[in-house]
XYZ file of C-alpha atoms in Angstrom:
448
model
C -16.154 -40.892 9.486
C -16.890 -37.345 8.329
C -14.082 -34.863 7.657
C -13.930 -31.838 10.271
C -15.400 -28.792 8.534
C -13.467 -26.033 10.351
C -10.082 -27.113 10.015
C -10.853 -27.555 5.926
C -12.472 -24.124 5.607
C -9.669 -22.507 7.595
C -6.989 -24.163 5.335
C -8.617 -22.885 2.247
C -5.752 -20.581 0.274
C -8.334 -17.603 0.072
C -9.438 -17.926 3.613
C -5.957 -18.489 5.298
C -4.528 -15.314 4.038
C -6.807 -12.829 5.727
C -6.660 -15.256 8.750
C -2.771 -15.029 8.557
C -2.786 -11.230 8.637
C -5.108 -11.190 11.389
C -2.992 -13.521 13.467
C -0.039 -11.257 12.820
C -1.724 -8.229 13.757
C -2.930 -9.883 17.087
C 0.554 -10.962 17.574
C 2.055 -7.472 17.273
C -0.671 -6.116 19.451
C 0.377 -8.460 22.276
C 4.206 -7.349 21.764
C 3.109 -3.732 21.707
C 1.367 -4.193 25.010
C 4.465 -5.395 26.786
C 5.639 -2.548 29.118
C 9.164 -2.358 27.580
C 7.360 -1.104 24.226
C 6.025 1.818 25.750
C 8.177 5.099 26.530
C 8.209 6.394 29.822
C 6.361 4.709 33.159
C 2.944 4.128 32.118
C 1.887 0.827 30.102
C 0.724 0.959 26.532
C -2.937 1.428 25.778
C -4.817 -1.493 24.196
C -6.448 0.493 21.248
C -2.974 2.313 20.571
C -1.307 -1.032 20.455
C -4.073 -2.563 18.213
C -4.267 0.439 16.108
C -0.519 0.696 15.715
C -0.167 -3.108 14.839
C -2.871 -2.973 12.281
C -1.478 -0.070 10.610
C 1.963 -1.716 10.513
C 1.160 -5.033 9.232
C -1.078 -3.522 6.659
C 1.691 -1.215 5.795
C -0.488 1.893 6.189
C 1.556 4.085 8.538
C -1.398 5.944 10.114
C -0.836 6.409 13.789
C -3.246 7.221 16.594
C -0.174 8.103 18.958
C 3.234 9.674 18.196
C 5.604 7.076 17.137
C 8.421 8.659 18.206
C 7.489 9.747 21.660
C 4.912 7.121 22.877
C 6.891 3.987 21.724
C 10.338 3.030 23.103
C 13.079 1.998 20.909
C 12.071 -1.541 21.483
C 8.544 -0.799 20.459
C 9.640 1.201 17.429
C 11.686 -2.128 16.481
C 8.487 -4.148 16.841
C 6.805 -1.546 14.335
C 9.707 -2.048 11.967
C 9.536 -5.777 11.965
C 5.835 -5.760 11.649
C 6.024 -3.489 8.404
C 8.763 -5.467 6.934
C 6.594 -8.625 7.442
C 3.334 -7.076 6.197
C 4.977 -5.610 3.576
C 6.239 -8.819 1.901
C 3.276 -10.618 3.038
C 3.305 -12.922 6.067
C 2.635 -15.995 3.481
C 5.189 -14.875 1.127
C 7.961 -14.425 3.657
C 7.169 -17.839 5.110
C 7.528 -19.238 1.717
C 10.855 -17.308 0.889
C 12.209 -18.593 4.191
C 11.291 -22.115 3.572
C 12.921 -21.811 -0.159
C 16.390 -20.970 1.450
C 16.085 -23.360 3.981
C 14.396 -26.613 2.444
C 14.076 -25.533 -1.226
C 10.622 -27.204 -1.391
C 7.085 -25.848 -1.525
C 3.984 -27.684 -0.950
C 0.899 -27.489 -3.302
C -1.062 -25.817 -0.362
C 1.651 -23.345 0.064
C 1.813 -22.332 -3.416
C -1.930 -21.872 -3.670
C -1.803 -19.547 -0.786
C 1.102 -17.955 -2.066
C -0.527 -17.494 -5.653
C -3.727 -15.875 -3.885
C -1.354 -13.286 -2.163
C 1.102 -12.356 -5.029
C -1.630 -12.541 -8.029
C 0.858 -14.718 -10.095
C -0.928 -16.657 -13.017
C 0.496 -20.023 -12.620
C 1.707 -22.066 -10.068
C 5.122 -22.636 -11.509
C 5.905 -18.896 -11.260
C 5.638 -18.842 -7.526
C 9.056 -20.281 -6.574
C 11.343 -18.018 -8.954
C 9.215 -15.075 -8.097
C 9.588 -15.301 -4.213
C 13.416 -15.634 -4.732
C 13.404 -12.700 -6.844
C 11.187 -10.717 -4.486
C 13.511 -11.407 -1.188
C 16.497 -10.218 -3.300
C 15.012 -7.116 -4.879
C 13.272 -6.098 -1.553
C 16.423 -6.233 0.424
C 18.797 -4.772 -2.021
C 16.371 -1.716 -2.549
C 16.163 -1.099 1.328
C 19.893 -1.752 1.824
C 21.038 0.918 -0.735
C 18.200 3.359 0.369
C 19.475 2.751 4.073
C 23.137 3.374 3.307
C 22.285 6.556 1.401
C 20.086 8.045 4.228
C 22.477 7.192 6.868
C 25.375 8.986 5.295
C 23.272 12.023 4.539
C 21.815 12.032 8.192
C 25.301 11.737 9.688
C 26.556 14.467 7.547
C 23.942 16.683 7.882
C 21.394 16.185 10.947
C 22.832 13.612 13.517
C 26.112 13.275 15.595
C 26.512 9.813 15.957
C 26.731 6.848 13.480
C 24.251 4.829 15.619
C 21.481 7.464 15.407
C 22.056 8.020 11.596
C 22.072 4.349 10.759
C 18.861 3.627 12.891
C 16.980 6.614 11.164
C 18.256 5.466 7.656
C 17.190 1.980 8.267
C 14.008 2.621 9.679
C 13.043 5.251 6.845
C 14.215 2.847 4.085
C 12.166 0.099 5.399
C 9.053 2.426 5.635
C 9.788 3.775 1.822
C 10.062 0.537 0.240
C 7.130 -0.627 2.231
C 5.026 2.234 1.554
C 4.457 2.645 5.349
C 3.936 6.229 6.794
C 5.558 5.671 10.083
C 8.345 8.227 11.085
C 10.583 8.444 13.890
C 9.506 12.342 14.130
C 6.305 13.840 15.100
C 6.273 15.928 11.902
C 7.309 13.197 9.619
C 9.797 14.445 7.086
C 9.083 18.196 7.700
C 12.444 19.018 8.938
C 13.930 17.613 5.687
C 11.872 19.485 3.416
C 13.512 20.428 0.186
C 16.537 18.117 0.841
C 16.617 16.066 -2.134
C 19.264 13.558 -0.548
C 16.634 12.688 1.730
C 13.244 13.073 -0.282
C 14.457 11.699 -3.664
C 15.808 8.313 -2.379
C 12.819 7.953 -0.229
C 10.475 8.772 -3.230
C 12.311 6.191 -5.386
C 11.740 3.507 -2.592
C 8.198 4.249 -2.532
C 7.850 4.217 -6.014
C 9.357 0.983 -6.781
C 7.819 -0.750 -3.838
C 4.403 0.453 -5.326
C 5.215 -1.192 -8.671
C 4.589 -4.548 -7.508
C 6.752 -7.705 -7.208
C 5.690 -9.543 -10.329
C 6.660 -6.432 -12.480
C 9.927 -6.051 -10.675
C 10.695 -9.604 -11.274
C 9.864 -9.165 -15.014
C 11.721 -5.837 -15.316
C 14.710 -7.544 -13.693
C 14.991 -10.114 -16.569
C 13.758 -7.851 -19.570
C 13.623 -4.213 -18.653
C 15.533 -3.328 -21.993
C 12.852 -4.892 -24.181
C 9.803 -3.145 -23.465
C 7.922 -4.343 -26.468
C 8.149 -7.952 -25.078
C 6.720 -6.889 -21.578
C 3.245 -8.432 -20.715
C 0.175 -6.256 -20.526
C 0.088 -6.111 -16.740
C 3.731 -4.755 -16.955
C 2.961 -2.306 -19.585
C -0.334 -1.109 -17.649
C 1.542 -0.941 -14.299
C 4.937 0.841 -15.556
C 3.504 3.532 -18.019
C 0.511 4.145 -15.665
C 2.725 4.559 -12.654
C 5.091 7.015 -14.508
C 1.838 8.998 -15.992
C 0.280 9.348 -12.737
C 3.593 10.370 -10.960
C 4.021 13.156 -13.582
C 0.397 14.113 -13.460
C 0.368 14.141 -9.702
C 3.771 16.199 -9.476
C 2.380 18.753 -12.161
C -1.129 19.230 -10.578
C 0.417 19.438 -6.827
C 3.054 22.166 -7.950
C 0.454 24.147 -9.989
C -1.825 24.236 -7.005
C 0.527 24.552 -4.126
C 3.307 26.891 -5.621
C 1.955 30.070 -4.384
C 0.342 28.452 -1.170
C 2.320 30.089 1.852
C 1.538 27.072 4.222
C 2.776 24.288 2.087
C 5.217 25.391 -0.666
C 5.175 29.077 -0.821
C 7.943 30.212 1.273
C 10.151 27.504 -0.251
C 13.092 28.341 -2.732
C 11.983 26.996 -6.349
C 14.518 24.037 -6.155
C 12.869 22.865 -2.984
C 9.577 23.355 -4.547
C 10.479 21.050 -7.304
C 11.643 18.297 -4.639
C 8.278 18.683 -2.877
C 6.425 18.476 -6.146
C 7.917 15.136 -6.600
C 7.070 14.041 -3.193
C 3.450 15.319 -3.858
C 3.095 13.155 -6.781
C 4.302 9.926 -5.336
C 3.441 10.003 -1.613
C -0.538 9.872 -2.254
C -0.080 6.781 -4.258
C 0.618 4.872 -0.840
C 3.770 6.454 0.520
C 2.324 8.053 3.505
C 5.465 10.079 4.634
C 5.219 13.967 4.116
C 7.660 16.875 4.410
C 4.611 19.416 4.487
C 1.280 19.458 6.301
C -1.600 17.867 4.398
C -4.038 19.769 6.233
C -3.001 22.962 5.060
C -3.152 22.082 1.336
C -5.868 23.715 -0.861
C -9.168 21.986 -1.149
C -8.542 21.077 -4.843
C -5.324 19.571 -3.805
C -6.879 17.378 -0.971
C -9.444 16.244 -3.620
C -7.031 15.292 -6.143
C -4.777 13.452 -3.827
C -7.993 11.430 -2.691
C -8.386 10.114 -6.162
C -4.690 9.223 -6.392
C -4.911 7.507 -3.223
C -7.884 5.548 -4.271
C -6.214 4.492 -7.522
C -3.176 3.128 -5.435
C -0.108 1.302 -6.948
C 0.539 -1.903 -8.787
C -0.838 -5.303 -7.935
C 1.054 -7.616 -5.514
C 2.775 -4.601 -4.175
C 3.194 -2.841 -0.796
C 0.776 -0.225 -2.097
C -3.036 -0.384 -1.789
C -6.051 1.108 -3.449
C -7.795 -0.480 -6.406
C -4.555 -0.663 -8.167
C -3.379 1.127 -11.451
C -4.114 -1.694 -13.661
C -7.626 -1.900 -12.497
C -8.088 1.748 -13.072
C -6.607 1.496 -16.439
C -8.587 -1.392 -17.578
C -11.983 0.200 -16.722
C -10.933 3.160 -18.829
C -10.284 0.487 -21.616
C -13.567 -0.889 -20.847
C -15.293 2.416 -21.098
C -13.388 3.110 -24.460
C -14.649 -0.162 -25.892
C -18.088 0.374 -24.730
C -18.121 3.808 -26.418
C -16.653 2.492 -29.515
C -19.260 -0.456 -29.649
C -16.277 -3.057 -29.744
C -17.350 -6.614 -28.934
C -14.141 -7.356 -26.780
C -12.012 -5.088 -24.630
C -8.587 -5.114 -25.961
C -5.355 -3.626 -25.170
C -2.754 -3.532 -27.720
C -2.813 -6.908 -29.649
C -4.436 -8.618 -26.626
C -7.996 -9.200 -25.640
C -8.968 -9.027 -22.077
C -11.204 -11.748 -20.817
C -14.629 -11.239 -19.598
C -13.684 -12.601 -16.153
C -10.849 -10.065 -15.557
C -13.260 -7.209 -16.619
C -15.919 -8.507 -14.108
C -13.316 -8.662 -11.413
C -11.958 -4.998 -12.163
C -15.659 -3.722 -11.852
C -16.296 -5.527 -8.643
C -13.108 -4.229 -7.066
C -13.822 -0.850 -7.853
C -17.664 -1.121 -6.763
C -16.640 -2.848 -3.605
C -14.109 -0.091 -2.873
C -16.469 2.849 -3.620
C -18.920 1.216 -1.226
C -16.295 0.467 1.499
C -14.744 3.948 1.284
C -18.152 5.869 0.774
C -20.065 3.886 3.607
C -16.967 4.334 6.111
C -16.989 8.049 5.376
C -20.519 8.364 6.211
C -19.826 6.367 9.353
C -17.135 8.282 10.503
C -19.032 11.379 10.261
C -21.685 9.838 12.239
C -19.341 8.772 15.101
C -17.049 11.868 15.118
C -17.493 15.661 14.517
C -15.453 15.777 11.166
C -16.274 17.404 7.843
C -16.839 15.323 4.865
C -13.551 16.305 2.943
C -11.354 15.124 5.996
C -13.544 12.131 6.614
C -13.291 11.045 3.056
C -9.426 11.540 2.949
C -8.935 9.625 6.069
C -10.938 6.807 5.031
C -9.306 6.672 1.583
C -5.892 6.997 3.056
C -6.770 3.825 5.371
C -8.423 1.871 2.667
C -5.554 2.550 0.161
C -3.097 1.837 2.925
C -1.474 5.127 2.304
C -0.957 6.738 5.765
C -1.435 10.334 4.915
C -3.711 12.475 7.248
C -4.929 16.040 7.444
C -4.016 15.698 11.436
C -7.308 13.740 12.186
C -6.037 10.426 13.085
C -4.800 11.603 16.662
C -8.057 12.953 17.407
C -10.273 9.755 16.445
C -12.453 8.221 19.111
C -12.639 4.812 19.645
C -15.532 3.818 17.352
C -13.742 6.016 14.767
C -10.367 4.094 15.210
C -12.453 0.893 14.745
C -13.659 2.133 11.575
C -10.252 3.120 10.172
C -8.768 -0.335 11.477
C -11.277 -2.437 9.382
C -10.577 -0.288 6.259
C -6.732 -0.845 6.826
C -7.155 -4.538 7.029
C -9.657 -4.962 4.107
C -7.228 -2.551 1.947
C -4.162 -5.021 2.540
C -5.657 -8.342 1.825
C -7.714 -7.115 -1.089
C -11.257 -6.575 -1.576
C -11.844 -9.665 -3.582
C -9.946 -11.820 -1.132
C -11.756 -10.395 1.804
C -14.946 -10.964 -0.017
C -14.128 -14.362 -1.237
C -12.851 -15.634 2.076
C -16.527 -16.399 3.131
C -17.718 -17.592 -0.371
C -15.725 -20.635 -1.012
C -18.217 -22.887 -2.775
C -17.718 -22.227 -6.566
C -19.523 -24.516 -8.915
C -19.702 -24.620 -12.662
C -23.049 -23.796 -14.097
C -24.863 -27.104 -15.193
C -27.304 -25.017 -17.414
C -27.950 -21.408 -18.617
C -31.093 -19.397 -18.311
C -32.730 -17.159 -21.166
C -31.306 -13.776 -21.488
C -33.331 -10.705 -20.931
C -32.001 -7.024 -21.387
C -33.172 -4.481 -19.016
C -33.044 -0.824 -19.650
C -29.876 0.859 -18.890
C -29.139 4.331 -18.550
């Protein structure tokens, strides 16, 4: 008897990952379509529910409707849960729960988890997930406590409201999702370092990546013993943070529509935010539609780079970006191998990095062109919106609310691919990988 093709194909780890996220998106859409999820007397709109569910599961934060007024507290809670599950990864969450309940992992579960979390060996999966659950919860609890106390002391009259806002913002911060309980996001808290800084800290560490956090947890005092991946992620993230903040402050310091009217200390806090949020945070205390064109283009580059691998951030990832820089350096030097420190990088890793970068450029570029075709938007705003969606950032110049249905479909597709990963999405339909049985003669075409 022949083996069924469909169940075997679906069960493949590379294909099961995007299907799992798709199933969660559809479940979230169904829940958001329930009458109690919508504030007021009208029933939720399908596209609003589908767009919001996709944005939540992919931890993006782009919203086609105002989260604070369109969704009821029950609907906002559904969004919160979807973001939490999507941030950790539906497969990773199921694995963590299985660890605490049964303590055992099947081989297939480990393979799927390995695909999602990008760990090197199967033996690393079980201890990594345990640390992920503890670290993720610890960060969010601490940030939620700090925010709740500040909200109660300054902004809200009740502990219930303060706690709800504190928990919601803490979850959004660490998961790098841009949803907010205010229509203007964090604008009313502009310059308040007791609000902005904890949220920025949550965004930064959420974007570092779970494997890096696990390694730092056990050996943060010995940078010389860090793996190449951790070194690239940590130092690259710090460099991009400082560069982003400096460039943002230099360009926006005198802009009256963003930072120009703020005191100097408030400007510094907003500068920190401007250096972190484009990496995948999505929350904002100023209007990104009012920034200078130079600032917008620079933020687009930061969004495209994104955060660390196996993190709540999107983009091509900082390790990919830096590895490509080393590839260029090796080629300019004429080195036969790409080396970082005292380690050589395999050609397979180099090919993967190049593939990710090229696929990402084609996706963002093609989607920008399509968005301009189906809606009346400028190239700069379309590029910013598409990059924000692909990199699961959640920042917008105000375009998201005005998108028509075809444009929303484009953004939904970008958010989904950006979350499951370009390589995973592409490999899901190319499962047959055979070792070559022979080699063919080489030829060198003219390059350049």
